[in-house]
Structure formats: structure tokens, C-alpha cells
Amino acid sequence: MAAAGHAGFPGGALCRQLLLTLAILTAACDACKTVTLHVPSKLDAEKFIGRVNLKECFKSANAIHSSDPDFQILEDGSVYTTNAILLSSEKRTFTISLANTENQEEKTVLVLLERQTKVLKKRHSQEKVLRRSKRRWAPIPCSVPENSLGPFPLFLQQIQSDTAQNYTIYYSIRGPGVDREPLNLFYVERDTGNLFCTRPVDREQYESFELVAFATTPDGYTPELPLPLVIRIEDENDNYPIFTETTYIFAVSENCRIGTTVGQVCATDKDEPDTLHTRLKYSIIEQLPASPVVFSMHPTTGVITTSSSQLDREVFDKYQLKIKVQDMDGQYFGLQTTSACVINIVDVNDNLPTFTRSSYVTSVEENRIDVEILRVTVEDKDLINTANWRANFTILKGNENGNFKIVTDPKTNEGVLCVVKPLNYEEKQQVTLQIGAVNEAPYSGSSRSAMNMATVTVNVQNQDEGPECSPAVQTVRIKENAPVGTQSSGYKAYDPDTRSSSGIRYKKLNDPQGWVTINENSGSVTTFRSLDREAETIRNGMYNVTVLATDKDGRTCTGILGIILEDVNDNGPSIPKRQVIICKPVMSSAEIVAVDPDEPIHGPPFDFSLEQVPNSDVYRMWRLTKINDTAARLSYQNDPQFGQYTVPIRVTDRLGQSLVTQVNVVVCDCVTENDCNLRISPQTGNNRGIMLGKWAILAILLGIALLFCILFTLVCGASGAAKKPKVFPDDLAQQNLIVSNTEAPGDDRVCSTNGFSAHTVGSSAQGICGTMGSGVKGRGQETIEMVKGGHQTLESCRGAGQHHTLESCKGGGQHTLDSCRGGQVEVENCKYAHSEWYSFTQPRLGERVRLCDQDTNHTHAQDYVLTYNYEGRGSTAGSVGCCSERQEEDGLDFLDHLEPKFRTLAETCMKR
């Protein structure tokens, strides 16, 4: 920082000093007016050149701005240069703007700089000397011992400014410890710059103080920039290290390896970090139990590890340590603190469950099940009620038949031996079991054997038992054609103690067909009725009879006597399907399948043949062809009529046993068998009629109703025709006529809705055929379609060489008369031929066209014939509208040249 004044003031310097002071005083008196400052011609950067009293000009100003960037204005009005300046002229001006941003008030001060040539020369020589001298207005390292004992006030250092050689300098300080908390901790002597501390300071509360020192003249002139001054508090070892917890609790597994980490302790020290005051050392002071020593602690990290592999939970399940931490790197004069550490030993399964006895003896009565017969106890040193302590028992030997099981009692940890399958004293009087016990958790000890074993001897006690039906199912063989009274060995039960059947009585509990009787004393069976292997109750050729055996004490057992019926060839092959249907249009034969209820050795291959019946032509009408061993094909000959036929067929098995089956063959006009609706007379075999379904009956009823409607329409039409004159109406030309049997679009025309009369002469009826339009004639057939004004439609009138069809599509009430239904109707005369129709309508149509726009306003009438857009060429049908001028020779000859797929449609339309 450059100083504002210079040492070694010469003789003329006093005059310069007075002039500068006078300029400052002048500026102070001329607030908000022009302020003149006398400066040398050359000014260095950051050089103090004077002070302007801003408070007198504008007290509430909170924003200060210089119009010249070469000058900087401080809050106290001090003016400093920001860059090196060389005054080329004797004067230089700039403006200081003062503003209050809250009320938008603003004032300006004009600053005039005047050059002093003589003073500048003297000062210029001195400035060169000062640049080579050491500056004294600079931050000086300063510190205060923590918790110092004084004496107070305690001298810290002296601050000085080089400008004190030229001015009277007053020193002052600001910042924390002076005018901010902690207040009045530091002060400086105004005249000497000596800095003092007034009382002890705690470094843990205030690590340092950042003060700002000022050097000013008595008149407020600031020749130096504010000086930052940092006062550091030197740490004293006045804080004990403290553990983060009062008691540490860790756990480690027993039998772990040496060096296993148990846990880590930690302590803190409030003294200055990275010094001896906070360099901590950890150690174990005491271990309980003291021997053997099994733990160690790292002195720097505080990590506790195992130092021995002799940790055994079954000996000591917990250790207590007293640990210490000391600062000053563990030196004897360092501060220290102690804490407690509890280390729990975690159990592992290093002890096997051990039976309290090596052998056990127990007994059980025979035939007892689900009964507890023994409890075995084990000892385990591992932690109780854990997987390392709970035992699992198993039977290693002697339980090959599955008579026993052993489970663990969860409350007592005992093994409970039970009988789950009855024992038989007569088979075995004593059973020796070998049982073992293991823990639920895997064994991790050093023993070679992972299971402790013991022997259990079970004595079976005899009971006085009832008869025993063993085996439960016994069989005998009897031929199915055996005569009634045939005797065979039956069911046998015995006394399990004596292995004898004497004294046991037998009784039949169930005999589905009542075919046999059983001897009460011996259990033998005798046939009571004829046996039939092919009966419905027989399954797989065996007939089951339930037998009850009773001893002299009334004790019983139940068994099944299975009578195996040996098959004989007593059944001929038969045809299960007695009726077959042959759809004559698609079929010429039917498949005949035969079955034989006897054994396969008495069954296929079968031989099929027709059985001759007197006065029958079976051989002439039918033929049999063999398909395979069990089937043949029945085909008809000589084109039989539809109906039912009875065909006798004989089927013979491989041993010559045969049977004749009467097969009803239905020859039907159908596609599938389900379509055949013939009602068959079994006696005559002839077709008696047709079976009608509900839909066919409904269709017949609807047809009858429709016929009545047509007859009613015909009668009403004939009555109306008799009353009306048979003339053409005047407005007939306005009818809209469209040919109905072509697909070419016609012209839409607006014609009169009045109809004209036409009649046909039938056998006994006359009727109005509705309004007739222009028709298209071809191949002796005319089709005319009415769109408006018609009341009835005559669908068909047959005449000499031509066929007329008239259809009315619009208007009130439409009726249809079809004269072709129910027989031929001969038409005597059609009153109006096509040429008469054409000559009648053509003049009137022309007149109507000329009058289309003859209304009062000379505009088109509503029924004016509209012109439609051109729809293209190539239509063979052409226009069939009421205004069409096609001649009657232009017919529908194009229908003769349709493709094949349209020919059927054309024939239908023309009703050939």
C-alpha cells in the first residue's frame, strides 16, 4: 500500500502542506459545490489525493459514484486514484454522484483538480526515495496465548504508518473483540498504535479475530487504506479427550480366528487439530475375566481385535474391558479419559446333542397304533432355545417296515418315540432300533462324528386277537357253464395265535346276483344259480362275494372271495346296431360291425353271410363284403326303391358259434343319415309318408294364409274394374316408368300420379293392373314397373306369345296378384298392345315437355324433366324412363350373350 505522505520533508514542503490543508478545508466548506484539490502533475495508482465531506452535502446517501473511472471515492469521502495519471493540463474535473436508492433522491459534487508545479517537483524527488524504503503500514503476524494469565492489559504489538512522518496520525481498530462480541477484548492506543488484550481468551470459543486498523489525521484525512489485522489464539492443552459413548457393546463368535475384528472405539478432543494436543492414543487398561488375555487394541485407530483363539462361550459368555484414551500422543503428561467396553461371545454349534443313556428298553402291545412308547433325553451345552441347541431325532436302523417314528418335543427337547403301524407279536416279538440326534444348525465343531447315537429295544406284547382274514382277497375258479350245485373251496380265515381255522364260522354278507351259497363251518361255496360271465355285474371276469368270519368269542374279520368265471363259447357274435341308413344319392352301402361277449379266444375273426328267408329276394337285392375280422360291408343291388328293408345276417365266430341278426336297412333320399325323415312301417317295410318338422308345418300354414290374401285381393280388384271406364288417363305420360329386369340406371322423371286402367281376362276374374308405363319388349316378354299412383300389381298374365308383368311401387295400398300360382291361367286378351300404348303416350309426353316452363313467372314447373349428367357409354340396356324414345323392336337381346355365371339369373328373370 502506498503512503499518502513522505518522510524527509524539505523547507518548501511546509508551504505545500498548508496549501493542501487549505484545499481540504475549502472543500469541506463548499459542500455540494465545486471542490478544488491541488495535486501534483503525476499521480500513481491507488494514491490518496484528498477528501470531500459528503455527509454535509447529502447525509442519507447510500450510493456513491464517480464520473471519472480514474478516481475512486470511499464512504468517508476519501479520493484515491485507480490508475496512474499524468495531468496534461493545469486543471481536470470530475463529478461525484450521491444518491439515495430508497427515495430516489440524488445530488452531485464537482471536483476540480489543479496542478502545482513547484510542490510536485519536491515531492517527486521524495517519492523516489520512498519507493526504495520498507513500508511499515502492513499486516503484522500476531497471536495471543489461550487462557493467558496476564498481566492485563497484555501488550500484543504496535501498528505504525509511514505517513506519521508527515502528518499527525491517530490509530483506531474495529471488528470482533472491539466493537463487536466479545466487546472490548482488544484496544489500540490512539497516538502510539500499541495493541493490547484486556482478558484471557478461550481458543475453543474464538480461534482468531479479524480486525481492521485505521490511520487518520486529526482533521479526518485518511492517508492509508484500512489495514486487515488477524490475531490468532494460540491453543493450550486444556481439553480432555472424550469417548463418543460411555459404554461400548460388541459381539464376536466363539472359536474365531486370531485377529478377528471385534469393534472400534472413538474419542474426540476440542483442542486444535493436527497438534499434540489432539494426537490420541488408545489402550486397554483392564480385562474381566483377566485370564486369558484374548483382546488387543490398536493404539491409533481404536480397533479391538482378538489375540487368542480360545474364546469359548460355554466357559465365558461375556468379557468386560476398561479402555483409555490419552492426548499428547500418549505421553505421561497428556490428558486421559476412560470408558467401558462389553464384548458378548456369540454361540456357534460346536457341541453335539448327547443322549443321557446309550440304550433304552420299552414295550408295546401288538396292534396298537398312534401311541407314545418312549421319551429319550439329550444334553447340549450350546445356547438354549436356539438352533444350536434344539435336537432333531431320526431312526437309523430297525424301522424298515415303517412301524415307528420319532419326533422332538419343542418344549423339553426330548425325542418322542411312537408306533404308527401295528406290530404283530406272531411275526416278531422284539424290535431293536438305533436312533441318532443332531442339531437344527449345522455342526461346526472339531468332533469327527457329527451325530450321537443310542439303542432302543422294543418288546412286543401278545394280545388275544380275533380271526384274521389274510389275505383279504381270496379267489376260486368256476366255469360259467358249471351246473347248479357245483361246490368249490371258498374263503379261509385263521386264528393268528394258533394259525388254525377251526372254530371259525363264515357268513355271506354280499352276493350281488345271489349265485352262490357259503358253508358256515368250512367257508366253501356252492353254485345256487347258473353263472353267466357276460352279465353286467361282472368286471374283468370276476364275481366278488363279501364274507364275514367269526370266532367263538364273537370277534370278526371281513374278506372278499373273488370267483373267477372261466369263459366258455356260449355266445354267438351279434350286431349291436340293428338299423342302418343308406343315403341312396351319395351311398351304396353300409358298414356292419359284430361283437362277441366271450373271451377273444372264442371271438374273431368273424364270418358274415346273408340268411336265406323263404319267399324273399335277399340275395337278389343285397350283397355282403368282408372288411376286416369284425366288420363287413352291406351293399344294395338292382336299384331298390326308397323305404325300409329287413336283412337277416348270420355272423359266425372262429369256433363256429353263430347268431342271426335281423338288420333293418333304410334306403333314404338324403345326404347324411340325420337328413333321413322316412316314417317306417316295421310290418310292411314300405314308406308310409314324410315326417314333417315344426318349421315345415309353419311354412304350410303361412302359405295357406297367403293364398287367402291373394284370393281376397283378386275379388276386390275385379269389383273395382267393373266400376271404372277402361280408358287411358290424360296425365299418364307423367308416370315414372323403369324397366325392372335390367341393371342399367333409368332416367328419373316426374310424372302424374293418376293411373290408367288396364285389364286382363282370366277364367273368372277381371282386375285393375295399376298404372302402366312404357315397356321394353323382347323375345315375346314385357316387363313394366310403376313407381307412382298405382294401387295393384299384376305379376303375371300369360297370353298368346307374350308375358306381361306390371309392378306398382308407390302410392296408397299395394296388392300383388300372381296368376301363375296354383295352375295355368289362360288370358283371352290383353286389351292394349305395346304399339297402342306407344301411340297413345308419345304425343302427350311431347305436349307436357313443351308446357314445362309455361307458368306465370316463366320458370320451370316442379315436374319439369331434369337433365342428368352423362353416365358413360356401353350400356346395352339404355334408358327405360317415361321419356325414352326406344322403339319396340329394341328389346333385351343382350341377355342372350351373358356370361355363363349370369345365365341362371337371366332365365329366372325371363321365367322360361
PDB file of C-alpha atoms in Angstrom, residues 77 160 199 297 333 337 392 461 475 548 673 714 718 726 755 777 863:
ATOM      1  CA  GLY A  77     -15.155  10.967   1.053  1.00  0.00           C
ATOM      2  CA  GLN A 160       2.576   2.217  12.563  1.00  0.00           C
ATOM      3  CA  ARG A 199      -8.545 -10.519  29.360  1.00  0.00           C
ATOM      4  CA  MET A 297      -6.486 -52.614  20.798  1.00  0.00           C
ATOM      5  CA  PHE A 333       1.671 -35.628  30.971  1.00  0.00           C
ATOM      6  CA  THR A 337     -10.208 -40.434  29.817  1.00  0.00           C
ATOM      7  CA  ASN A 392     -33.594 -83.469  15.540  1.00  0.00           C
ATOM      8  CA  GLN A 461     -46.610-107.833  23.924  1.00  0.00           C
ATOM      9  CA  THR A 475     -60.058-116.351  -5.302  1.00  0.00           C
ATOM     10  CA  LEU A 548     -67.686-112.416   7.327  1.00  0.00           C
ATOM     11  CA  GLU A 673     -78.191 -90.027 -42.029  1.00  0.00           C
ATOM     12  CA  LEU A 714    -108.396 -60.692 -56.710  1.00  0.00           C
ATOM     13  CA  ALA A 718    -112.429 -57.390 -60.063  1.00  0.00           C
ATOM     14  CA  LYS A 726    -111.349 -48.662 -69.401  1.00  0.00           C
ATOM     15  CA  GLY A 755    -103.276 -44.189 -63.060  1.00  0.00           C
ATOM     16  CA  LYS A 777     -90.286 -55.701 -75.350  1.00  0.00           C
ATOM     17  CA  ASP A 863     -92.484 -31.649 -62.743  1.00  0.00           C
TER      18      ASP A 863
END
